[in-house]
CSV table of C-alpha atoms and ligand atoms in Angstrom, one decimal:
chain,number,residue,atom,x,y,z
A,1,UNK,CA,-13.1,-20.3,32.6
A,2,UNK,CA,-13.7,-19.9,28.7
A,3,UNK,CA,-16.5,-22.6,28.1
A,4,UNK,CA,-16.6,-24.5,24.7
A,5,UNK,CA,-19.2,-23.9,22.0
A,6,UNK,CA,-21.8,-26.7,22.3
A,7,UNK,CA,-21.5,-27.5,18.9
A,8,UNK,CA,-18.8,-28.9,16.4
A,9,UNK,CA,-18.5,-28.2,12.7
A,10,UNK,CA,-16.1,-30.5,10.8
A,11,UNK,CA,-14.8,-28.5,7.5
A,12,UNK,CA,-13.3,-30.0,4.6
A,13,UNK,CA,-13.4,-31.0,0.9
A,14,UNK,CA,-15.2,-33.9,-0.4
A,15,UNK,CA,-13.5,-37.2,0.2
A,16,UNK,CA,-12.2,-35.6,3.6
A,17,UNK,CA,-13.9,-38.4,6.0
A,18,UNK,CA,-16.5,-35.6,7.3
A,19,UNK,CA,-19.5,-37.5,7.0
A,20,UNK,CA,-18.4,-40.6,8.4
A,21,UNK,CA,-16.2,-38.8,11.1
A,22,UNK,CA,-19.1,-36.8,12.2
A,23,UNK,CA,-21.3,-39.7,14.3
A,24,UNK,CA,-17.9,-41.4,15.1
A,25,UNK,CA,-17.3,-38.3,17.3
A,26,UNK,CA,-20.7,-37.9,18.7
A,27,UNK,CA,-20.5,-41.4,20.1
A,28,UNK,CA,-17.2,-40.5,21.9
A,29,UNK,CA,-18.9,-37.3,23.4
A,30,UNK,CA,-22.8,-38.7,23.5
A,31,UNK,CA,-24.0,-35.5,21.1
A,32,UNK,CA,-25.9,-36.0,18.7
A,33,UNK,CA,-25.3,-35.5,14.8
A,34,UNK,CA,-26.0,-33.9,11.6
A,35,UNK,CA,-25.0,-34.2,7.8
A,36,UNK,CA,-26.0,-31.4,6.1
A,37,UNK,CA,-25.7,-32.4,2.8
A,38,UNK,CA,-28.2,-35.5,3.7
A,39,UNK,CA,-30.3,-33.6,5.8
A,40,UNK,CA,-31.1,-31.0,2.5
A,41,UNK,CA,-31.5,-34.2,0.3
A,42,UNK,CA,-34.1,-35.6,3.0
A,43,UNK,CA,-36.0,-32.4,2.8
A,44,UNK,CA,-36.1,-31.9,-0.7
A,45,UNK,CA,-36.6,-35.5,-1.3
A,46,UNK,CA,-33.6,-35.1,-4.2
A,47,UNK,CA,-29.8,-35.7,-4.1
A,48,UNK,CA,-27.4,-32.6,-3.6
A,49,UNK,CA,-26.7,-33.2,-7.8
A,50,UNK,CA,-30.3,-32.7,-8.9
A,51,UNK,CA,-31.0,-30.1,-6.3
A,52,UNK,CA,-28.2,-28.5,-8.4
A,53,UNK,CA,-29.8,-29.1,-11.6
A,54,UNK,CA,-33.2,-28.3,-10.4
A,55,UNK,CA,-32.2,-24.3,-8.4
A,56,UNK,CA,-28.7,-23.5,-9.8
A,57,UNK,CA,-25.6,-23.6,-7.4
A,58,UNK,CA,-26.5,-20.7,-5.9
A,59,UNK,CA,-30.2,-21.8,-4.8
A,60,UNK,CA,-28.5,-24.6,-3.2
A,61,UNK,CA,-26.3,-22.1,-1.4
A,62,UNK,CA,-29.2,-20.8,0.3
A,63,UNK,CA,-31.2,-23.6,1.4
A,64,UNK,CA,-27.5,-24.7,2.7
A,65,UNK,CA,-27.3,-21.2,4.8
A,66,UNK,CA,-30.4,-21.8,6.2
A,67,UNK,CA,-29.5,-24.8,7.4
A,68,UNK,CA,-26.9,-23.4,8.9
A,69,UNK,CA,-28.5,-20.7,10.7
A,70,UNK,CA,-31.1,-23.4,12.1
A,71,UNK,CA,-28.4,-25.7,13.1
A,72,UNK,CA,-26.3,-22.9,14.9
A,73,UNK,CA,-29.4,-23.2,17.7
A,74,UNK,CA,-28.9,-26.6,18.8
A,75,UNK,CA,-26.8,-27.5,21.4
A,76,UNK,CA,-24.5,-30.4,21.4
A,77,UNK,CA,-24.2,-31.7,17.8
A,78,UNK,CA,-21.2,-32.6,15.6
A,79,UNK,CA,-22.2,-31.3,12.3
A,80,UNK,CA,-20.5,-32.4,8.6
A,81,UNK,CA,-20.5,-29.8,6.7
A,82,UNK,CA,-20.7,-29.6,3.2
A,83,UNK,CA,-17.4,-28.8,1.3
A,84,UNK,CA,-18.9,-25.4,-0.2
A,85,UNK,CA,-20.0,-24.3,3.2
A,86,UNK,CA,-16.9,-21.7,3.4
A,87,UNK,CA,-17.4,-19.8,0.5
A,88,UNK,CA,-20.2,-17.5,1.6
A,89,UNK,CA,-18.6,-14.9,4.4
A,90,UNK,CA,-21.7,-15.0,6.3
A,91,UNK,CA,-21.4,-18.6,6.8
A,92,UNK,CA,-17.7,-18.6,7.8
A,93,UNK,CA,-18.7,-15.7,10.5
A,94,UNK,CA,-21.6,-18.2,11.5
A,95,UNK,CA,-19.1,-21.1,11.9
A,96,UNK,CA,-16.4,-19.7,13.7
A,97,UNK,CA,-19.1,-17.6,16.3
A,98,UNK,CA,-21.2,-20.5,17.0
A,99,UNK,CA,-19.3,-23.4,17.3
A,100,UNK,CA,-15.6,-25.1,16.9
A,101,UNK,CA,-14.6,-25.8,13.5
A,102,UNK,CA,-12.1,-28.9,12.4
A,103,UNK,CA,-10.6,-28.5,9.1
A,104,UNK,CA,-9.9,-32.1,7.9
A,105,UNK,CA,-7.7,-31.7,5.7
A,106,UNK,CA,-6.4,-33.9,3.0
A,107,UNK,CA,-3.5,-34.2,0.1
A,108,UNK,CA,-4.5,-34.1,-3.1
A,109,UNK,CA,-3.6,-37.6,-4.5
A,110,UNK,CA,-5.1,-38.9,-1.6
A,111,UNK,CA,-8.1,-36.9,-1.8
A,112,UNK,CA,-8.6,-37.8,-5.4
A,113,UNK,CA,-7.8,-41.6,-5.2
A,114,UNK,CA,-10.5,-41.7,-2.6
A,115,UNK,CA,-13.6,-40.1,-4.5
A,116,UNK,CA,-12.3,-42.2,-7.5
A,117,UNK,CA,-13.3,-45.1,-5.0
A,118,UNK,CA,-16.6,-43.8,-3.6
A,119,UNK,CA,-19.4,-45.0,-6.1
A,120,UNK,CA,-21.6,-42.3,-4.2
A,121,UNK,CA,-19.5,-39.6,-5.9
A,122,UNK,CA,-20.2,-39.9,-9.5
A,123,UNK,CA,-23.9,-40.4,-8.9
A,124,UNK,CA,-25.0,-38.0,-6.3
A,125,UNK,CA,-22.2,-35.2,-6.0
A,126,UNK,CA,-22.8,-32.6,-8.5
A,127,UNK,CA,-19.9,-31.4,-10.6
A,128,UNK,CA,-18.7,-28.1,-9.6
A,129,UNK,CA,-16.6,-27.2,-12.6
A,130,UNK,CA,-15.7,-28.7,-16.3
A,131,UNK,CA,-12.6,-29.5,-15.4
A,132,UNK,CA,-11.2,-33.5,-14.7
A,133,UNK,CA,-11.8,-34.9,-11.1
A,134,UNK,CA,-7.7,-34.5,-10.7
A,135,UNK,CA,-7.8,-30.9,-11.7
A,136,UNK,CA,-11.1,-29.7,-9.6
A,137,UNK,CA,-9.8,-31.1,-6.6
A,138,UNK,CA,-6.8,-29.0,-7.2
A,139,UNK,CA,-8.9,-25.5,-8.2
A,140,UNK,CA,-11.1,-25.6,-5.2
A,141,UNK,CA,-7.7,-27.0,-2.9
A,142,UNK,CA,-6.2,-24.0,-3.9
A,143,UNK,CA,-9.5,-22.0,-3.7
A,144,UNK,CA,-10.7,-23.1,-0.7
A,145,UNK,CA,-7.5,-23.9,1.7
A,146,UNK,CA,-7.1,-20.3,3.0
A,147,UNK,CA,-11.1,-20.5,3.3
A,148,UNK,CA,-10.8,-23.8,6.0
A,149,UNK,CA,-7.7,-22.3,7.7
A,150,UNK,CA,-9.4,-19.0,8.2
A,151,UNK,CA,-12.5,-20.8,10.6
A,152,UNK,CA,-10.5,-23.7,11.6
A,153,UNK,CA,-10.0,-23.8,15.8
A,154,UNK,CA,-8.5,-27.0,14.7
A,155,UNK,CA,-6.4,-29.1,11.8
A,156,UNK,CA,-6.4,-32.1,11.7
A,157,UNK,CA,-4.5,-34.3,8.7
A,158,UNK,CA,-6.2,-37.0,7.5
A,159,UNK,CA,-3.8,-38.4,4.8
A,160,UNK,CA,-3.1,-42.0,7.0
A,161,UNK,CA,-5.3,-42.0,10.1
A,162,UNK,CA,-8.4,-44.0,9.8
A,163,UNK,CA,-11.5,-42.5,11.1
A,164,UNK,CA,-11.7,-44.3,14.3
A,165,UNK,CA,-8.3,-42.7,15.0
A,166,UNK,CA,-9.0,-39.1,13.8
A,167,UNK,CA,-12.3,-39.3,15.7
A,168,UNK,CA,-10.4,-39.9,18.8
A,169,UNK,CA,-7.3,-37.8,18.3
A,170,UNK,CA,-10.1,-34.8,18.0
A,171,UNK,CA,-11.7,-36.0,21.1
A,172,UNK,CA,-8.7,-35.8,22.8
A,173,UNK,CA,-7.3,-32.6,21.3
A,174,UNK,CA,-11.4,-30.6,22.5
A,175,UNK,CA,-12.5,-32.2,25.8
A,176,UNK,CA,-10.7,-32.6,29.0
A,177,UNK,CA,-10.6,-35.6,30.1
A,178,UNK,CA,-13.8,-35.5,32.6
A,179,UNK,CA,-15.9,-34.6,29.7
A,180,UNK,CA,-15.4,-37.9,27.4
A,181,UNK,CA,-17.4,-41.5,28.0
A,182,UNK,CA,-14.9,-43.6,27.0
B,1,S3P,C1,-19.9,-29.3,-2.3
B,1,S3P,C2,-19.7,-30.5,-1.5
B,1,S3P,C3,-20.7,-31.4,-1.2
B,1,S3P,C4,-22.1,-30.8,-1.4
B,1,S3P,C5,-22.2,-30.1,-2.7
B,1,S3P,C6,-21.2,-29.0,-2.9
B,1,S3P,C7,-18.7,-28.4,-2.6
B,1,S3P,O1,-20.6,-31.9,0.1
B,1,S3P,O2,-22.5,-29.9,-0.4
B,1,S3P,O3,-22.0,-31.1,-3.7
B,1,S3P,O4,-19.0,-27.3,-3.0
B,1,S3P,O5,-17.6,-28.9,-2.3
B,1,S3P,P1,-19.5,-32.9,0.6
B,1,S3P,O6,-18.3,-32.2,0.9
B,1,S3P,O7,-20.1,-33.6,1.8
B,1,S3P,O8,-19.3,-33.9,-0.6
């Protein structure tokens, strides 16, 4: 019997439900959980936007990696990813060796009507290009949709399931049914 990875990374753009998804799921399982993208800001003691300011994109790339590479050691833990995490090779080949990774993915309108509504967004996400909100969700989309789909074990659309229900249709779609609590 093939046995499942001990370890599940959700993959997505931002606004895709990964960080609220993510402890949803380790309830169901009883793993335990790890945002990325929080668990940099708690060690630097800054948000993702002014560690951006403060190393450049590309220093935040590699404190992200490392986290990676740390968190590819423990053993049943849903992990939310941050959005950029596909874009280095050596991450995707880290993802898809060392655990099973669920692309939530998103439509556009949807994507962008929900980071228009998130007051975290403006403040704390960095921007990644010049361009409108509208517009850089469609560039990295494009960008980064063969990116997702080239880790994913799993997709999983998000456009009208709440998280409760994506949390649950993931469970159901991983474990056999000896394996959940609920
Ligand atoms: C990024 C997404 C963010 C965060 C950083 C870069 C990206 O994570 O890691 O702002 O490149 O898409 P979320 O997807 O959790 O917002």
């Amino acid at each position: 019997m093939i046995k499942a990875p001990p370890r599940i990374f959700l993959l997505g753009l931002r606004g895709t439900g990964k960080s609220t998804i993510a402890p949803l799921l380790a309830e169901r399982l009883a793993w335990n959980w790890c945002d990325m993208d929080a668990e940099l800001e708690r060690r630097a003691g800054q948000s993702v936007r002014e560690m951006f300011a403060r190393l450049g994109e590309s220093g935040f790339r590699q404190r992200e990696s490392d986290l990676l590479r740390e968190i590819c050691s423990l053993e049943q833990v849903v992990v939310a990813t941050g959005g950029g995490i596909v874009l280095k090779e050596e991450n995707r080949r880290m993802l898809r060796q060392t655990g099973t990774c669920i692309w939530l993915r998103a439509s556009l309108p949807v994507l962008v009507a929900r980071l228009h509504n998130d007051p975290r967004s403006a403040t704390l996400r960095p921007a990644l290009t010049d361009l409108p909100l509208a517009e850089e969700m469609a560039l990295l989309l494009t960008e980064r949709a063969p990116l997702y789909q080239s880790c994913a074990h799993l997709v999983v659309d998000t456009d009208t399931l709440a998280p409760t229900a994506i949390a649950d249709l993931i469970c159901q779609r991983l474990m056999p049914t000896s394996a959940r609590i609920s």
